[in-house]
CSV table of C-alpha atoms and ligand atoms in Angstrom, one decimal:
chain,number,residue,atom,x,y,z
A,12,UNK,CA,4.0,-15.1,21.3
A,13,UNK,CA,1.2,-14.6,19.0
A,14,UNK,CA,0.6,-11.5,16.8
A,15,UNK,CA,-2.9,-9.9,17.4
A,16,UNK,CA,-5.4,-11.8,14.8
A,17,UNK,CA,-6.5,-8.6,13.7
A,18,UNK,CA,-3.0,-7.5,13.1
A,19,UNK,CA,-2.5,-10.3,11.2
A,20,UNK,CA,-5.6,-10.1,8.9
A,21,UNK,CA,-4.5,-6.2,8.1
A,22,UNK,CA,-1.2,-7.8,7.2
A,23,UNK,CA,-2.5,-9.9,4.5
A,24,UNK,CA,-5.8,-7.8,3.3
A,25,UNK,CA,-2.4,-5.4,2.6
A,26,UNK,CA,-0.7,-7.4,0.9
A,27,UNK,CA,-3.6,-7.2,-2.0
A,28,UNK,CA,-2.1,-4.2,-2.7
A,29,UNK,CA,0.2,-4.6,-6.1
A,30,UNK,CA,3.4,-4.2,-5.2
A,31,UNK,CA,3.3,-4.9,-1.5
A,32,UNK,CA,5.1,-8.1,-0.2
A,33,UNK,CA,5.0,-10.0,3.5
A,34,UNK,CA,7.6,-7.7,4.9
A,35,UNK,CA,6.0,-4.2,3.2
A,36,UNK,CA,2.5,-5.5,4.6
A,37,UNK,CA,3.9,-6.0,7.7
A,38,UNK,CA,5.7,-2.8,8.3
A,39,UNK,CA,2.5,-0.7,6.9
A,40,UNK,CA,0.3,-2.5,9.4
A,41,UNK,CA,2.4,-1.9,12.2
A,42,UNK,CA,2.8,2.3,10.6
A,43,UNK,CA,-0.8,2.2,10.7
A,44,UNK,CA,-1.3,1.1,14.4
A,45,UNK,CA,1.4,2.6,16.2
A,46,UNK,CA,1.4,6.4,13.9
A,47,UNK,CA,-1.3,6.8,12.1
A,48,UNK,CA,-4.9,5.1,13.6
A,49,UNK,CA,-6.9,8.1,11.7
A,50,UNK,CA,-5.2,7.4,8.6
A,51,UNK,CA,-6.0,3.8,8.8
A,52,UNK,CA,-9.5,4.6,9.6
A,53,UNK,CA,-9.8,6.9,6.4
A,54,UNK,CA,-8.7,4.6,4.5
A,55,UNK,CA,-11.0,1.9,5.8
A,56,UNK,CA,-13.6,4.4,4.5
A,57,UNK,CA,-12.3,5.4,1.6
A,58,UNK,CA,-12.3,1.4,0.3
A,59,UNK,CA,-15.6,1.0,1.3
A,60,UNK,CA,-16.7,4.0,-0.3
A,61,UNK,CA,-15.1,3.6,-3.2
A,62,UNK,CA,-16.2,-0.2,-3.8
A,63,UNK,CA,-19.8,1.0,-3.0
A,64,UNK,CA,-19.9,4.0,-5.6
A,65,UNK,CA,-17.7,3.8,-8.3
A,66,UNK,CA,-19.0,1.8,-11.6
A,67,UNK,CA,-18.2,1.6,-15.1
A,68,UNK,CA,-19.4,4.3,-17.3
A,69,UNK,CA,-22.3,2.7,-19.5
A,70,UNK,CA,-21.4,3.9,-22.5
A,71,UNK,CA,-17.2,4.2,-22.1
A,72,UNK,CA,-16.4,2.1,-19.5
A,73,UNK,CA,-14.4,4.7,-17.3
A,74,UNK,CA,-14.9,4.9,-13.6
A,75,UNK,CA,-17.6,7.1,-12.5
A,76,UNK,CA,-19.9,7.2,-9.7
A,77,UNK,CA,-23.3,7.7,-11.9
A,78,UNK,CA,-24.7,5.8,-14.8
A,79,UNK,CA,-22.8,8.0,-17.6
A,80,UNK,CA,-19.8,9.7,-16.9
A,81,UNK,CA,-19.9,13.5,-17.0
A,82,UNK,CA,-17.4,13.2,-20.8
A,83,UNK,CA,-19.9,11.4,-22.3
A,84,UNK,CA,-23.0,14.1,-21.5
A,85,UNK,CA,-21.2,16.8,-22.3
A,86,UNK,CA,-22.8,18.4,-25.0
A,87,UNK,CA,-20.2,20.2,-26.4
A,88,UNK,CA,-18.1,17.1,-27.9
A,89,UNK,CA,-17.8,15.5,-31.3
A,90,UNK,CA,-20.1,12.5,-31.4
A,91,UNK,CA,-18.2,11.1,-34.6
A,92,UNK,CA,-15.0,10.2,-33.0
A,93,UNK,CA,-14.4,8.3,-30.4
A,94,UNK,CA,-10.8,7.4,-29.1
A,95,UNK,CA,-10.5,4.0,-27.5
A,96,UNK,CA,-7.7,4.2,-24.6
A,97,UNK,CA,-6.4,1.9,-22.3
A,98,UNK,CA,-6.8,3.2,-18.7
A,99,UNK,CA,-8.6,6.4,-17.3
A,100,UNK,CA,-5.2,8.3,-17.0
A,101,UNK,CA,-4.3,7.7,-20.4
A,102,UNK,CA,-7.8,9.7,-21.1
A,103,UNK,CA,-6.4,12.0,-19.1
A,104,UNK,CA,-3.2,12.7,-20.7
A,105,UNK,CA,-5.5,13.0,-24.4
A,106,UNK,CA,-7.7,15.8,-23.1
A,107,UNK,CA,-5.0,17.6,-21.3
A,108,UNK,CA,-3.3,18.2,-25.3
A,109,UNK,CA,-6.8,19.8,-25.9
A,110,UNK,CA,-6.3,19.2,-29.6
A,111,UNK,CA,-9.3,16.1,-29.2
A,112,UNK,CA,-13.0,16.9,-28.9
A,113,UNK,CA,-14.8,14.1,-29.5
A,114,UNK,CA,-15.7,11.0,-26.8
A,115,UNK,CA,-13.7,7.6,-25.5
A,116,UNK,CA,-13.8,4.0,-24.5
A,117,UNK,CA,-11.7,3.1,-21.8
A,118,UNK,CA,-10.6,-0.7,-22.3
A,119,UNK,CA,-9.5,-0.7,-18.6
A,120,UNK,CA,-6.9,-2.9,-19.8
A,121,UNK,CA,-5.0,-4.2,-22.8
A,122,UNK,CA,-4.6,-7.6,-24.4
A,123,UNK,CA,-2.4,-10.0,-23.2
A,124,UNK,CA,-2.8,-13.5,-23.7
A,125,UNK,CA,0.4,-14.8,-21.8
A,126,UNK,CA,-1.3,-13.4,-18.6
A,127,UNK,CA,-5.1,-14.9,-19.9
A,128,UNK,CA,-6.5,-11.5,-20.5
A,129,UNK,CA,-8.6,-11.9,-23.4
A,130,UNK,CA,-11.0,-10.0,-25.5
A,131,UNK,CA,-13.4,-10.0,-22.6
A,132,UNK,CA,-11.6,-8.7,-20.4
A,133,UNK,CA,-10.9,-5.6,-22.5
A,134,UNK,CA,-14.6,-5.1,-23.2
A,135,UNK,CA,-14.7,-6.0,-26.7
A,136,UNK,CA,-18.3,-6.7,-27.3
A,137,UNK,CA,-18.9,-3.5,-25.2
A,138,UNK,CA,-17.0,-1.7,-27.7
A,139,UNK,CA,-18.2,-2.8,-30.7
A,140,UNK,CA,-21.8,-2.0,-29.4
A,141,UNK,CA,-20.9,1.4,-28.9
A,142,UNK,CA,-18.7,2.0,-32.0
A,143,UNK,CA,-21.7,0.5,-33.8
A,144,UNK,CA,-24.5,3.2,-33.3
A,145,UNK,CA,-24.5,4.4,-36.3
A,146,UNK,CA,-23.2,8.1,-34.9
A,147,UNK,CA,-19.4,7.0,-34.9
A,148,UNK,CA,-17.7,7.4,-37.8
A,149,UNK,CA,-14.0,7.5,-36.8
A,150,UNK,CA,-12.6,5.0,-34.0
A,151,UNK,CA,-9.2,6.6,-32.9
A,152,UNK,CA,-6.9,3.6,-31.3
A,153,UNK,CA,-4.9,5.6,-28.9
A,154,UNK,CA,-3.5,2.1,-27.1
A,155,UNK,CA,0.1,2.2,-25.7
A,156,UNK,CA,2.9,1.7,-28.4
A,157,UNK,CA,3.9,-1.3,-26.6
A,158,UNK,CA,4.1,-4.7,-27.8
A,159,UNK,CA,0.7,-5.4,-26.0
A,160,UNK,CA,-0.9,-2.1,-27.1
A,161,UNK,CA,0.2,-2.3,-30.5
A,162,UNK,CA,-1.0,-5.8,-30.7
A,163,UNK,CA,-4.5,-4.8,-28.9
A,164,UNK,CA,-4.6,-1.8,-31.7
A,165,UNK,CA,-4.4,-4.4,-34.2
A,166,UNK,CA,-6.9,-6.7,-32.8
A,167,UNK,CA,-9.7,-3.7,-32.4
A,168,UNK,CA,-9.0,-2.4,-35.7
A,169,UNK,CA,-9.4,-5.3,-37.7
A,170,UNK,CA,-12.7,-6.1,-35.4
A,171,UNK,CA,-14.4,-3.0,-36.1
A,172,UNK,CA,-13.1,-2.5,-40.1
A,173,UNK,CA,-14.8,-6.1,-40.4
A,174,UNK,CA,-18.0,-4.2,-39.5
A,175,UNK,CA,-17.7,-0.8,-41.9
A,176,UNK,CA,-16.0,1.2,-39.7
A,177,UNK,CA,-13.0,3.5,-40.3
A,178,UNK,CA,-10.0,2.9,-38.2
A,179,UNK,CA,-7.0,5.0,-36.9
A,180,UNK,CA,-3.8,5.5,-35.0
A,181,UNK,CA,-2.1,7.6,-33.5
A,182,UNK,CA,0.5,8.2,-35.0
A,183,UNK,CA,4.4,6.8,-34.8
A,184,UNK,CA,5.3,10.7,-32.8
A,185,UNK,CA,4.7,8.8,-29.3
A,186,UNK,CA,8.0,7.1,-28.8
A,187,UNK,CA,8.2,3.5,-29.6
A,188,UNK,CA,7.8,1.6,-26.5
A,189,UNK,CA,6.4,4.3,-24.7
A,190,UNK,CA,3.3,4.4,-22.3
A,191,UNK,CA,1.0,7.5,-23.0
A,192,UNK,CA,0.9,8.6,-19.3
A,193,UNK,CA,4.4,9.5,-19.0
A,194,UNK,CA,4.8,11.4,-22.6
A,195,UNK,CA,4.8,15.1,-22.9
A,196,UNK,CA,1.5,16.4,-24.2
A,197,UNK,CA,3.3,18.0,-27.1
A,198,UNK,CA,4.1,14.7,-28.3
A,199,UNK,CA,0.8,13.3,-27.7
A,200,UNK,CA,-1.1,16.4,-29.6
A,201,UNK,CA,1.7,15.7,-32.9
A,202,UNK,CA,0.8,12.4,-32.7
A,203,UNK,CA,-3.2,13.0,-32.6
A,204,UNK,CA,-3.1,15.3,-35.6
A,205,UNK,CA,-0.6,13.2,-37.9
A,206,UNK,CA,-2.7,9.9,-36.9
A,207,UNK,CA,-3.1,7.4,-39.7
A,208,UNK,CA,-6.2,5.2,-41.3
A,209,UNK,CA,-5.4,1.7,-40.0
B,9,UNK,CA,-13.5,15.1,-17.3
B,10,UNK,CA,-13.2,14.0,-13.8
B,11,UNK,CA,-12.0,11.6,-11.5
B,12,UNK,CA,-14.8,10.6,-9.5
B,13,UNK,CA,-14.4,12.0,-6.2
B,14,UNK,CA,-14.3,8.3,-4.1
B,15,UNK,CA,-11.8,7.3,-6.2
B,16,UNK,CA,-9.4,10.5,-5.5
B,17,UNK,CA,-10.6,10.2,-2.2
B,18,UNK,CA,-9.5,6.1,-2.3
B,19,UNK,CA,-5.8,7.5,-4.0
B,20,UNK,CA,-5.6,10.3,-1.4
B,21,UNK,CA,-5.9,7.8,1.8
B,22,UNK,CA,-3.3,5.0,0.1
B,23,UNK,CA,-0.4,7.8,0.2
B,24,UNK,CA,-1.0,7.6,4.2
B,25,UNK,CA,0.4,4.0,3.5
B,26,UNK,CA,4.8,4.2,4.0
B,27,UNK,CA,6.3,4.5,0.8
B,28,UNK,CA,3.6,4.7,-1.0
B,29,UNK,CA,3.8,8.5,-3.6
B,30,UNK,CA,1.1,9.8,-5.7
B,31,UNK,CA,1.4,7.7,-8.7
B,32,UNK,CA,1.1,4.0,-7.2
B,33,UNK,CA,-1.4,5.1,-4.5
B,34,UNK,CA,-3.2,5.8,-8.1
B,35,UNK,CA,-2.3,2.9,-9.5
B,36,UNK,CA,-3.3,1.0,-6.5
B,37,UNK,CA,-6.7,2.7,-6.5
B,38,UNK,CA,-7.0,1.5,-10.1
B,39,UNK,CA,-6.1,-1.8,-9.4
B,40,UNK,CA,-8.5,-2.7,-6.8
B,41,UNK,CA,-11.8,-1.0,-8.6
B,42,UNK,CA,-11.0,-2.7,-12.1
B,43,UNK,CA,-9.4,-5.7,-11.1
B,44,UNK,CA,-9.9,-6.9,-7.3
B,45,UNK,CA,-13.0,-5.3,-5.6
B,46,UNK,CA,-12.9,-8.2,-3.0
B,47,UNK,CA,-9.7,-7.6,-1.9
B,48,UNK,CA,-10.5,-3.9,-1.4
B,49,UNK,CA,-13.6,-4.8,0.8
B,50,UNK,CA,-11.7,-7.0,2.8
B,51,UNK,CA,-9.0,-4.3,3.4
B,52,UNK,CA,-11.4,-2.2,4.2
B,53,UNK,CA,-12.6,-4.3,6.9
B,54,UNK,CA,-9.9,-5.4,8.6
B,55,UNK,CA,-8.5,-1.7,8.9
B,56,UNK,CA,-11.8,-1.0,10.7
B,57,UNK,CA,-11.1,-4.2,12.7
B,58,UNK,CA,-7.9,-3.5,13.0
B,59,UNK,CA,-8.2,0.3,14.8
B,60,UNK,CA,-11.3,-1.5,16.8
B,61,UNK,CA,-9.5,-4.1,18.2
B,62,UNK,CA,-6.0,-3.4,18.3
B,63,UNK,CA,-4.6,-1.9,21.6
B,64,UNK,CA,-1.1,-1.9,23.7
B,65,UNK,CA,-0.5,-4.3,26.2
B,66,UNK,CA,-0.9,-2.5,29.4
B,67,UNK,CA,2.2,-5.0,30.9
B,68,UNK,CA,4.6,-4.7,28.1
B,69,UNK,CA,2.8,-1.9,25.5
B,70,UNK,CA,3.4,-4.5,22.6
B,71,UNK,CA,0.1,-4.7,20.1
B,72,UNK,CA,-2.5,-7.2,21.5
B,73,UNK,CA,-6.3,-7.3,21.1
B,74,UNK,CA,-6.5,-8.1,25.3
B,75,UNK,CA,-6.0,-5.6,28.1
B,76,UNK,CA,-2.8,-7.8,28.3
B,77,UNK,CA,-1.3,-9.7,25.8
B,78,UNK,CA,-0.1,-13.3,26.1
B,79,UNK,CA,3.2,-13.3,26.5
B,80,UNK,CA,2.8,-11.5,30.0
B,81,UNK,CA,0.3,-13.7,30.8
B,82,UNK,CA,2.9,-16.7,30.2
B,83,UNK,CA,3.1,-18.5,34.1
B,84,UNK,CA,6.7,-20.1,32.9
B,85,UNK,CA,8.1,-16.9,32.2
B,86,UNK,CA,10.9,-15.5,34.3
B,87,UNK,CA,9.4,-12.1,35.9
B,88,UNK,CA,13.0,-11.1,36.9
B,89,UNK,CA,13.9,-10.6,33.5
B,90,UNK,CA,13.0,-7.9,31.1
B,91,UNK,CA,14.0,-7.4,27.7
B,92,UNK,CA,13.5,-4.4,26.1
B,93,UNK,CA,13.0,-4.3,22.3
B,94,UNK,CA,12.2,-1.9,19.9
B,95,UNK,CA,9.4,-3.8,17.7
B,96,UNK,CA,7.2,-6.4,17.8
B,97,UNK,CA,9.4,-8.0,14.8
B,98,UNK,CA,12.5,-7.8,17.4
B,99,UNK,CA,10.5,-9.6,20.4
B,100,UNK,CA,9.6,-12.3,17.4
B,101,UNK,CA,13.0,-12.7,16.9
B,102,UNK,CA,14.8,-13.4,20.3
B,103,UNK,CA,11.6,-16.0,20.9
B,104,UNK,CA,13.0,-17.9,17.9
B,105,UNK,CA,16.3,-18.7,19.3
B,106,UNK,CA,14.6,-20.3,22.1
B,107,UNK,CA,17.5,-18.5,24.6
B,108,UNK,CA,15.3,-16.3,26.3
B,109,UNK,CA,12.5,-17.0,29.2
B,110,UNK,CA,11.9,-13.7,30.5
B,111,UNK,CA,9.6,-10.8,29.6
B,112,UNK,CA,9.6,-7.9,27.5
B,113,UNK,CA,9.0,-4.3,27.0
B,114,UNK,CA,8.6,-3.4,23.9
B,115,UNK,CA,9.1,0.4,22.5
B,116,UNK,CA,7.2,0.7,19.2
B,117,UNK,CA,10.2,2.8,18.2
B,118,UNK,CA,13.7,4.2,19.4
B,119,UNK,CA,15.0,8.0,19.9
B,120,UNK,CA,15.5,10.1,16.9
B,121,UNK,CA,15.4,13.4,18.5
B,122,UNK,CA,16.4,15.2,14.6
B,123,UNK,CA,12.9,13.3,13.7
B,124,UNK,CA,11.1,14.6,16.9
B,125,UNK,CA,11.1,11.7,18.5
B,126,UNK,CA,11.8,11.7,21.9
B,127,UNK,CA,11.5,9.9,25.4
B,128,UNK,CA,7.9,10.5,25.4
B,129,UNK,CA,7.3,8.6,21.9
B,130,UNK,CA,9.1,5.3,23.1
B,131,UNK,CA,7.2,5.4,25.9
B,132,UNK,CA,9.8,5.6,28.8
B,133,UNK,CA,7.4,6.4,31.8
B,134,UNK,CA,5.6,3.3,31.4
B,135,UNK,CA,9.1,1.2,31.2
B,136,UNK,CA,10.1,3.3,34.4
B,137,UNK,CA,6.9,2.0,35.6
B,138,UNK,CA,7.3,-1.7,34.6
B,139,UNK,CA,11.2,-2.4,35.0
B,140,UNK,CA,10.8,-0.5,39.0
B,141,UNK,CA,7.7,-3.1,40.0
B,142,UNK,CA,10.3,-4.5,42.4
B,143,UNK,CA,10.1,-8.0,40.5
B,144,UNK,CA,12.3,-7.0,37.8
B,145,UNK,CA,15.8,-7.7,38.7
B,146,UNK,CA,17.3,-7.0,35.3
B,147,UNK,CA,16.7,-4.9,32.5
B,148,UNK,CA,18.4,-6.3,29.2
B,149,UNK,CA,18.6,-3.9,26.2
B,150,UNK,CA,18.3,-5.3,23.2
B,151,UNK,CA,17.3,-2.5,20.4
B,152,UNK,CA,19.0,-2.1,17.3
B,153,UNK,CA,22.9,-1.7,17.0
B,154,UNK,CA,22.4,1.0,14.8
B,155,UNK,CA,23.2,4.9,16.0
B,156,UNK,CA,19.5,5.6,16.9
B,157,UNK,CA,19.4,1.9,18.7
B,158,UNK,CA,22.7,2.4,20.5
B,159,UNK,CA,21.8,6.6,21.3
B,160,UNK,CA,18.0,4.6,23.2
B,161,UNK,CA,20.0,1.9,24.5
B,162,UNK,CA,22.6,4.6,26.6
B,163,UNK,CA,19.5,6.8,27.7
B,164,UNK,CA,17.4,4.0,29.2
B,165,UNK,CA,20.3,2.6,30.2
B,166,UNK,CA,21.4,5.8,32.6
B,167,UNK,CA,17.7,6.3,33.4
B,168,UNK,CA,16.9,2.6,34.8
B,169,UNK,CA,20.9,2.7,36.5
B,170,UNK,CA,19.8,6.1,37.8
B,171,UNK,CA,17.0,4.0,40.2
B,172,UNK,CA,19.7,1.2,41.0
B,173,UNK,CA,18.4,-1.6,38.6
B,174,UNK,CA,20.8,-4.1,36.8
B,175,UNK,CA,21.2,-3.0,33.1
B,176,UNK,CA,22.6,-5.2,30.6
B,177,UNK,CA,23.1,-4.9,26.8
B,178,UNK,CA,23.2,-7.4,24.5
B,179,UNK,CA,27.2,-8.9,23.2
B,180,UNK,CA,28.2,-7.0,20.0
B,181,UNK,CA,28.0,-10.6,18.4
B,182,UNK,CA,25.3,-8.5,16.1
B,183,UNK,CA,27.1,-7.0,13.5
B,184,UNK,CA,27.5,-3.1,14.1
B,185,UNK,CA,24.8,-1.3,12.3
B,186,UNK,CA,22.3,-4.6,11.8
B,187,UNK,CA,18.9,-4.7,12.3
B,188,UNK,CA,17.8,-7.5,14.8
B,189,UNK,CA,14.9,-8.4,11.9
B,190,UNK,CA,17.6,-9.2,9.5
B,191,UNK,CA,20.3,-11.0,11.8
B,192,UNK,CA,20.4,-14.8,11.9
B,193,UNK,CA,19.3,-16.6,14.9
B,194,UNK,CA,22.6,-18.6,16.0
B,195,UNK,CA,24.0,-14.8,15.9
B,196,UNK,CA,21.3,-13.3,18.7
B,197,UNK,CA,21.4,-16.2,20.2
B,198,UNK,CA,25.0,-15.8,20.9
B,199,UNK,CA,24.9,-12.3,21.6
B,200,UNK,CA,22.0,-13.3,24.0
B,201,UNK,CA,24.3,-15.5,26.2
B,202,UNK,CA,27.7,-12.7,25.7
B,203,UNK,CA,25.4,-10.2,27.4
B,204,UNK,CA,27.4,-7.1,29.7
B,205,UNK,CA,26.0,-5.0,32.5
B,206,UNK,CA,26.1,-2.0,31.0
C,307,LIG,ZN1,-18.5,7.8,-20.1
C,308,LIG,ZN1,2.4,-7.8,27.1
C-alpha cells in the first residue's frame, strides 16, 4: 500500500510551514483533499502569487508589491525620523498609536548569533545607507525589549552614532520582555514620547 | 500603510489550513516571503499537483493518483474480505501488523450527524455497492472505538446485515475511546484475530 506520490509531496512541501510536523502535514494534506479541493487550489495561487509579487521596499525593506512602499511616498511624513522596527507588524502596531509621523526600516529580523543570524541578515549595510542621506536626523530603535532586540538596539545604535547620527529608544514603558505586537497601543504611544538618546 | 494585497491574500488562504487562526497563518505568510521563498514555490506546486492528480479509488475510494489504486489491484489479496476503515492512516495501520490479506473500503470519515455529517459524506452507497459485488463474503468493521467510530460502525453494520452479508467488528483488544493511528501494532493485531460477527 503506497500513498499517492503527489500526496506525499503535499505532505512534505507542508511541512515547510513553521510549526507544522509529519503528523500536522499529514492530516492538512488529507483536509485538503478530501474537504476542501478549492481551498487548496487558492492557496496554490495565493503562494505563487505572492512569491512572484511581493519584494522588499527599496528604501525600508518592508514587503510591498512595487519598488517603494506606499509609507515611504507619502508625502505627508517627517523625513527626519525614521524608526527602525523588526517585522512589518511591529510597523503596524507604531502607526496604529498615531503619535509617529515620520518613516521606518523594517529589519525583517533581529540579531541573533546562536541561530547565525548576523548583521546581514538584518540589513545592516541597507540601513546605514538609508540612515545616511543626509535627510535623517533622528534614528528611533523601536526593536523588541527582548534580550535579542535589546542587544540588536545596541548593535544599530552604536553603528550609526559611529557615523554622526543621533540615536534613540523607545522607552522602558513597553514591558520588559515584551514583543511590540502584542502590547496595548497606549503603552506603545507613552513609550514613543518618553523615548531616550541612546 | 498597507499590507500588500498578495500577501493578505497568501495569510487569508493559510487559515483554510486545520488549525491554523489568523495570527500564525500571518506569521506563516511572513515566514515564507522573508525567509523560505523556495519552500513556498514548492508548496505551491505540489497543491496544484496535488488537486490535479489526486482522485478516489473507484474500488475502495481511498486517495490514489490511478482510476484504481494498488492495493485493489493486489492479485494475492483475498477478495472475500473487506475491511472497512475510516482513513487512509487506519488502512496503513492494519497493513503493518501483517494480519490482514483482504481488501478495504475506506470512508474518508465517520458519522457525526451534530457536525452534518451523514451517510452521504462517508460514502455508504458506494460501500453498498462494493461489499454487495457477490465476491465479498465478509465485511469487517474496523473504525475508531470512539463514540462517532462505534455510532458508523452500528449503522453500516445494520445496513450491510440488512442485505444478508457477514458483518464483523474488530475484538475490543483496542482500548475503548483509541484511535487506530495511535494504538500499537501487537494490539490491532490482536484485536484483528478476536474479531465477532456483529
Ligand atoms: Zn518603504
Ligand atoms: Zn482501492
Amino acid at each position: 500500500m503506497k500513498t499517492p506520490s503527489s500526496l506525499e509531496f503535499l505532505s512534505e512541501a507542508l511541512r515547510r510551514l513553521p510549526g507544522v510536523g509529519p503528523k500536522s502535514a499529514q492530516r492538512m494534506a488529507y483536509h485538503l483533499m478530501q474537504h476542501d479541493r478549492d481551498g487548496a487550489a487558492m492557496l496554490g495561487r495565493a503562494l505563487n502569487q505572492a512569491v512572484e509579487r511581493v519584494h522588499h521596499c527599496e528604501r525600508c525593506n518592508t514587503f510591498t508589491e512595487n519598488p517603494v512602499c506606499e509609507t515611504c511616498l507619502d508625502p505627508d511624513r517627517d523625513l527626519s525620523l525614521l524608526c527602525v522596527v523588526e517585522t512589518p507588524a511591529d510597523q503596524l502596531m507604531i502607526e496604529q498609536t498615531l503619535t509617529y509621523k515620520g518613516l521606518y526600516f523594517v529589519l525583517m529580523g533581529h540579531l541573533s548569533p546562536l541561530d547565525g543570524i548576523g548583521p546581514k541578515d538584518i540589513h545592516l549595510e541597507k540601513l546605514i545607507a538609508r540612515a545616511t542621506d543626509g535627510v535623517v536626523k533622528e534614528v528611533i530603535l523601536a526593536t523588541n525589549f527582548t534580550n535579542e532586540g535589546e542587544a540588536t538596539a545596541h548593535y544599530i545604535s552604536e553603528t550609526l552614532k559611529a557615523r554622526g547620527l543621533k540615536v534613540s529608544r523607545l522607552a522602558r514603558g513597553v514591558p520588559v520582555g515584551g514583543e511590540l505586537e502584542y502590547v496595548d497601543a497606549g503603552t506603545i504611544a507613552r513609550a514613543m514620547l518618553d523615548r531616550r538618546a541612546t
